[in-house]
Short mmCIF file of C-alpha atoms in Angstrom, two decimals:
data_model
loop_
_atom_site.label_atom_id
_atom_site.label_comp_id
_atom_site.label_asym_id
_atom_site.label_seq_id
_atom_site.Cartn_x
_atom_site.Cartn_y
_atom_site.Cartn_z
CA GLN A 1 105.79 94.10 109.49
CA MET A 2 102.28 95.61 109.27
CA SER A 3 100.93 99.07 109.34
CA HIS A 4 99.92 99.70 112.41
CA SER A 5 97.03 102.53 111.00
CA PRO A 6 95.30 102.54 107.29
CA THR A 7 96.62 106.13 107.45
CA ALA A 8 99.74 106.07 109.21
CA GLY A 9 102.62 103.26 109.18
CA THR A 10 104.29 100.92 107.13
CA ALA A 11 103.62 97.46 105.89
CA SER A 12 106.05 95.71 104.15
CA ILE A 13 106.66 91.90 102.64
CA LYS A 14 110.51 90.63 102.04
CA GLY A 15 112.15 88.00 99.51
CA LYS A 16 112.06 87.70 95.84
CA GLN A 17 109.29 89.65 95.23
CA GLN A 18 109.28 92.81 97.71
CA ILE A 19 106.05 95.00 98.93
CA CYS A 20 106.18 98.15 100.87
CA ILE A 21 102.89 99.84 101.38
CA THR A 22 103.08 103.50 102.88
CA PRO A 23 99.79 105.36 103.42
CA ALA A 24 99.95 109.17 103.49
CA GLY A 25 96.56 110.12 104.82
CA TYR A 26 93.66 108.46 102.69
CA ASP A 27 96.13 108.14 99.53
CA TRP A 28 98.16 104.66 99.68
CA GLN A 29 102.11 104.29 97.88
CA LEU A 30 103.26 101.16 96.93
CA LYS A 31 106.79 99.91 96.08
CA LEU A 32 107.45 96.74 94.46
CA LYS A 33 110.91 95.44 93.40
CA GLY A 34 111.17 91.48 92.29
CA GLU A 35 112.87 89.93 89.54
CA ARG A 36 109.22 90.08 87.47
CA LEU A 37 107.30 93.05 88.80
CA ASN A 38 108.84 96.92 89.51
CA GLY A 39 107.34 99.49 90.23
CA LYS A 40 106.49 103.16 92.21
CA LEU A 41 102.66 103.36 92.57
CA THR A 42 100.16 105.74 94.28
CA LEU A 43 96.39 105.29 95.12
CA GLN A 44 94.57 108.52 94.95
CA ALA A 45 91.84 108.83 96.93
CA GLY A 46 90.55 112.45 95.50
CA PRO A 47 90.50 115.36 97.56
CA ALA A 48 87.27 114.15 99.03
CA PRO A 49 87.95 110.77 100.00
CA GLN A 50 84.89 108.40 101.17
CA PRO A 51 86.25 105.24 102.55
CA LEU A 52 84.36 102.18 104.01
CA ALA A 53 85.75 102.51 107.83
CA LEU A 54 83.30 100.76 110.65
CA CYS A 55 83.98 99.22 113.92
CA THR A 56 81.70 96.01 114.83
CA ALA A 57 81.27 93.82 118.03
CA THR A 58 82.35 90.79 117.41
CA GLY A 59 81.12 87.20 119.33
CA TYR A 60 81.51 87.83 123.65
CA ASN A 61 83.37 90.76 124.16
CA GLY A 62 85.64 90.44 121.06
CA TRP A 63 85.58 93.64 117.59
CA THR A 64 86.25 94.02 114.26
CA TYR A 65 87.86 96.96 112.31
CA THR A 66 88.29 97.32 108.59
CA GLN A 67 88.01 100.20 106.29
CA LYS A 68 88.06 99.58 102.63
CA HIS A 69 88.14 102.01 99.37
CA ASN A 70 87.96 100.78 96.23
CA ALA A 71 87.96 102.65 92.18
CA LEU A 72 91.01 104.05 93.33
CA LYS A 73 93.02 106.15 90.90
CA VAL A 74 96.37 104.76 90.04
CA THR A 75 99.58 106.69 89.23
CA GLY A 76 103.42 106.07 88.82
CA SER A 77 104.80 103.39 86.87
CA LEU A 78 105.04 99.74 86.79
CA GLN A 79 107.25 96.86 85.37
CA TYR A 80 106.68 93.37 84.17
CA ARG A 81 109.81 91.32 82.70
CA ASP A 82 111.20 95.26 82.13
CA LYS A 83 107.83 96.04 80.03
CA PRO A 84 106.04 99.01 81.35
CA LEU A 85 102.07 98.84 81.63
CA ASP A 86 99.66 101.58 80.83
CA LEU A 87 98.06 102.41 83.83
CA SER A 88 95.97 104.98 82.16
CA GLU A 89 92.89 103.25 83.10
CA ALA A 90 94.07 101.82 85.88
CA LEU A 91 91.84 101.73 89.29
CA ALA A 92 92.87 100.02 92.57
CA GLY A 93 91.47 99.55 96.03
CA TYR A 94 92.92 98.42 99.52
CA ASP A 95 91.61 96.78 102.40
CA PHE A 96 92.69 97.66 106.52
CA SER A 97 91.19 95.05 108.51
CA ALA A 98 91.97 94.52 112.25
CA GLY A 99 90.45 93.38 115.35
CA TYR A 100 89.62 91.09 118.20
CA MET A 101 87.72 87.86 116.14
CA ARG A 102 85.88 84.82 116.87
CA ARG A 103 87.87 81.94 117.89
CA GLU A 104 86.63 80.76 114.65
CA THR A 105 85.77 82.77 111.67
CA SER A 106 85.01 82.81 108.04
CA TRP A 107 83.59 85.02 105.80
CA ARG A 108 83.02 85.28 101.91
CA TRP A 109 83.53 88.19 100.10
CA GLY A 110 83.80 90.17 96.26
CA SER A 111 85.79 93.10 95.32
CA ILE A 112 85.48 95.12 91.70
CA SER A 113 87.46 98.62 90.88
CA ALA A 114 86.54 98.48 87.12
CA GLN A 115 85.37 101.23 84.83
CA LEU A 116 82.07 101.25 83.77
CA PRO A 117 79.85 103.93 80.60
CA GLU A 118 78.82 106.10 83.89
CA GLY A 119 82.57 105.70 85.30
CA ALA A 120 85.17 104.67 87.42
CA PHE A 121 82.89 101.67 89.78
CA GLY A 122 84.08 100.19 93.34
CA LEU A 123 82.24 97.63 94.76
CA ASN A 124 82.81 95.36 98.36
CA LEU A 125 80.53 92.42 99.48
CA ALA A 126 80.61 90.53 102.32
CA CYS A 127 79.07 88.55 104.81
CA GLY A 128 80.23 86.52 108.01
CA VAL A 129 81.93 89.53 109.59
CA ASN A 130 80.96 92.95 110.38
CA GLU A 131 77.33 92.30 110.51
CA THR A 132 76.11 93.20 114.09
CA GLY A 133 73.75 96.27 113.74
CA THR A 134 75.40 97.07 110.10
CA THR A 135 77.26 95.50 107.15
CA GLU A 136 80.10 96.68 105.61
CA ASN A 137 78.73 96.60 102.16
CA CYS A 138 78.72 99.47 99.65
CA LEU A 139 79.73 100.80 96.39
CA TRP A 140 81.39 103.81 94.85
CA LEU A 141 81.03 105.75 91.53
CA ASN A 142 82.89 108.19 90.58
CA GLY A 143 84.12 108.84 94.26
CA GLU A 144 80.91 108.63 95.73
CA LYS A 145 79.83 106.15 98.40
CA GLN A 146 76.41 104.48 98.44
CA LEU A 147 76.17 102.15 101.44
CA LEU A 148 73.98 98.51 100.56
CA GLY A 149 72.20 96.26 103.15
CA PRO A 150 73.50 92.76 104.03
CA VAL A 151 73.92 90.36 100.99
CA SER A 152 73.64 86.57 100.35
CA ILE A 153 76.65 84.91 98.86
CA SER A 154 76.70 81.04 97.62
CA LEU A 155 79.23 79.07 96.09
CA ASN A 156 79.76 75.73 95.32
CA ARG A 157 82.69 74.81 97.54
CA GLN A 158 82.56 71.09 96.22
CA HIS A 159 82.84 72.46 91.89
CA SER A 160 84.80 75.72 92.29
CA THR A 161 84.75 76.52 88.67
CA GLN A 162 80.95 77.33 88.97
CA PRO A 163 79.42 80.14 89.33
CA TRP A 164 79.20 81.96 92.57
CA GLN A 165 76.05 84.37 93.51
CA PHE A 166 75.41 87.45 95.21
CA SER A 167 71.75 88.81 96.53
CA SER A 168 70.10 91.07 98.72
CA ALA A 169 66.67 90.80 99.74
CA ASP A 170 66.11 94.48 98.66
CA ASN A 171 67.13 93.26 94.87
CA ARG A 172 69.10 95.86 94.79
CA ILE A 173 71.89 93.13 94.27
CA ASN A 174 71.70 90.28 91.91
CA LEU A 175 75.04 89.30 90.42
CA GLN A 176 76.95 85.96 89.34
CA PHE A 177 80.66 85.56 89.93
CA LEU A 178 82.46 83.18 87.49
CA PRO A 179 85.82 82.04 88.60
CA GLN A 180 88.53 81.63 86.69
CA GLN A 181 92.31 81.85 88.49
CA CYS A 182 92.74 80.57 92.00
CA ARG A 183 95.71 81.88 94.84
CA GLN A 184 94.87 79.25 97.58
CA GLU A 185 95.99 78.02 100.54
CA ARG A 186 94.88 75.43 103.03
CA LEU A 187 97.31 75.16 106.91
CA ASN A 188 96.08 73.25 109.81
CA LEU A 189 98.54 74.29 112.49
CA GLY A 190 95.84 72.02 115.58
CA LEU A 191 94.88 75.20 117.76
CA LEU A 192 95.19 77.51 114.57
CA ALA A 193 94.19 76.96 111.26
CA SER A 194 92.97 78.32 107.82
CA ASN A 195 91.23 77.39 104.36
CA PHE A 196 92.02 80.76 101.96
CA ARG A 197 90.69 80.52 98.33
CA GLN A 198 90.67 83.69 96.40
CA TYR A 199 89.89 83.54 92.79
CA CYS A 200 90.49 86.55 90.50
CA GLY A 201 87.47 86.32 88.02
CA GLU A 202 84.38 88.08 85.91
CA PHE A 203 80.99 89.73 87.63
CA SER A 204 78.24 89.88 85.32
CA GLY A 205 74.20 91.06 86.63
CA GLU A 206 72.96 94.47 87.95
CA ILE A 207 73.26 96.17 91.07
CA GLN A 208 71.04 99.08 92.04
CA LEU A 209 72.36 103.21 92.88
CA ASN A 210 70.21 105.23 95.47
CA SER A 211 69.22 107.31 92.84
CA GLY A 212 67.09 103.62 91.17
CA LYS A 213 69.01 103.50 88.52
CA LYS A 214 70.45 100.30 87.83
CA LEU A 215 73.79 99.20 86.73
CA LYS A 216 74.83 96.61 84.20
CA LEU A 217 77.54 94.94 85.03
CA ASP A 218 78.42 92.81 81.68
CA GLN A 219 82.17 90.24 82.57
CA ILE A 220 83.52 92.93 84.82
CA PRO A 221 86.95 91.58 86.12
CA GLY A 222 86.47 91.77 90.27
CA LEU A 223 87.64 89.10 93.50
CA ALA A 224 85.72 86.76 95.76
CA GLU A 225 87.42 84.89 98.33
CA ASP A 226 86.40 81.94 100.87
CA HIS A 227 88.40 82.08 104.26
CA PHE A 228 88.24 80.10 107.45
CA ALA A 229 90.23 80.54 109.97
CA ARG A 230 91.06 79.42 113.53
CA TRP A 231 93.28 81.47 115.85
#
């Protein structure tokens, strides 16, 4: 079951690990129930939320909408194997996307929600979709959103443990992602197909703020994804 909106409705997954997500405006409430992982969490956007939200033309007559928000404060409780986890420094993000995309679509993506010496830092970088006159690339620092230009994301699909490169023509972004754990799925159903790989790993390098100051990232945990879909 999917939510009809990033700010209302409910999305849920049932099974051994149950997940229920209920947006409450720009805050998201998350309930987890399973053999190992249980909890009730709230992702708090703060009093003046600044999510990324855009809708772009796709292909001949399609469209793509996305709303994303990273580096959100996490409150509530979370237990793994009945042991409570410390959430005092926890940050999280959400990604809501919908639309009528190209028959064959592929994208590469990177995401960070982490504490830096400068404060709560979030990053969203993508190439392959939402690039008709704009991009979905941006960063958040202590709740303030800063838009970024197009990025190039390169990787070696035959050697998936090698580092990925994230770079921009304006030289504001120069990051390396070292992949570690991988979640993947490969389906070929004829008319429909999916080749999905999402990695946990670490980002290192530099990214420049609007002020000109450069943030240095040194083995900061994050996600990266490489996906092909035919739908």
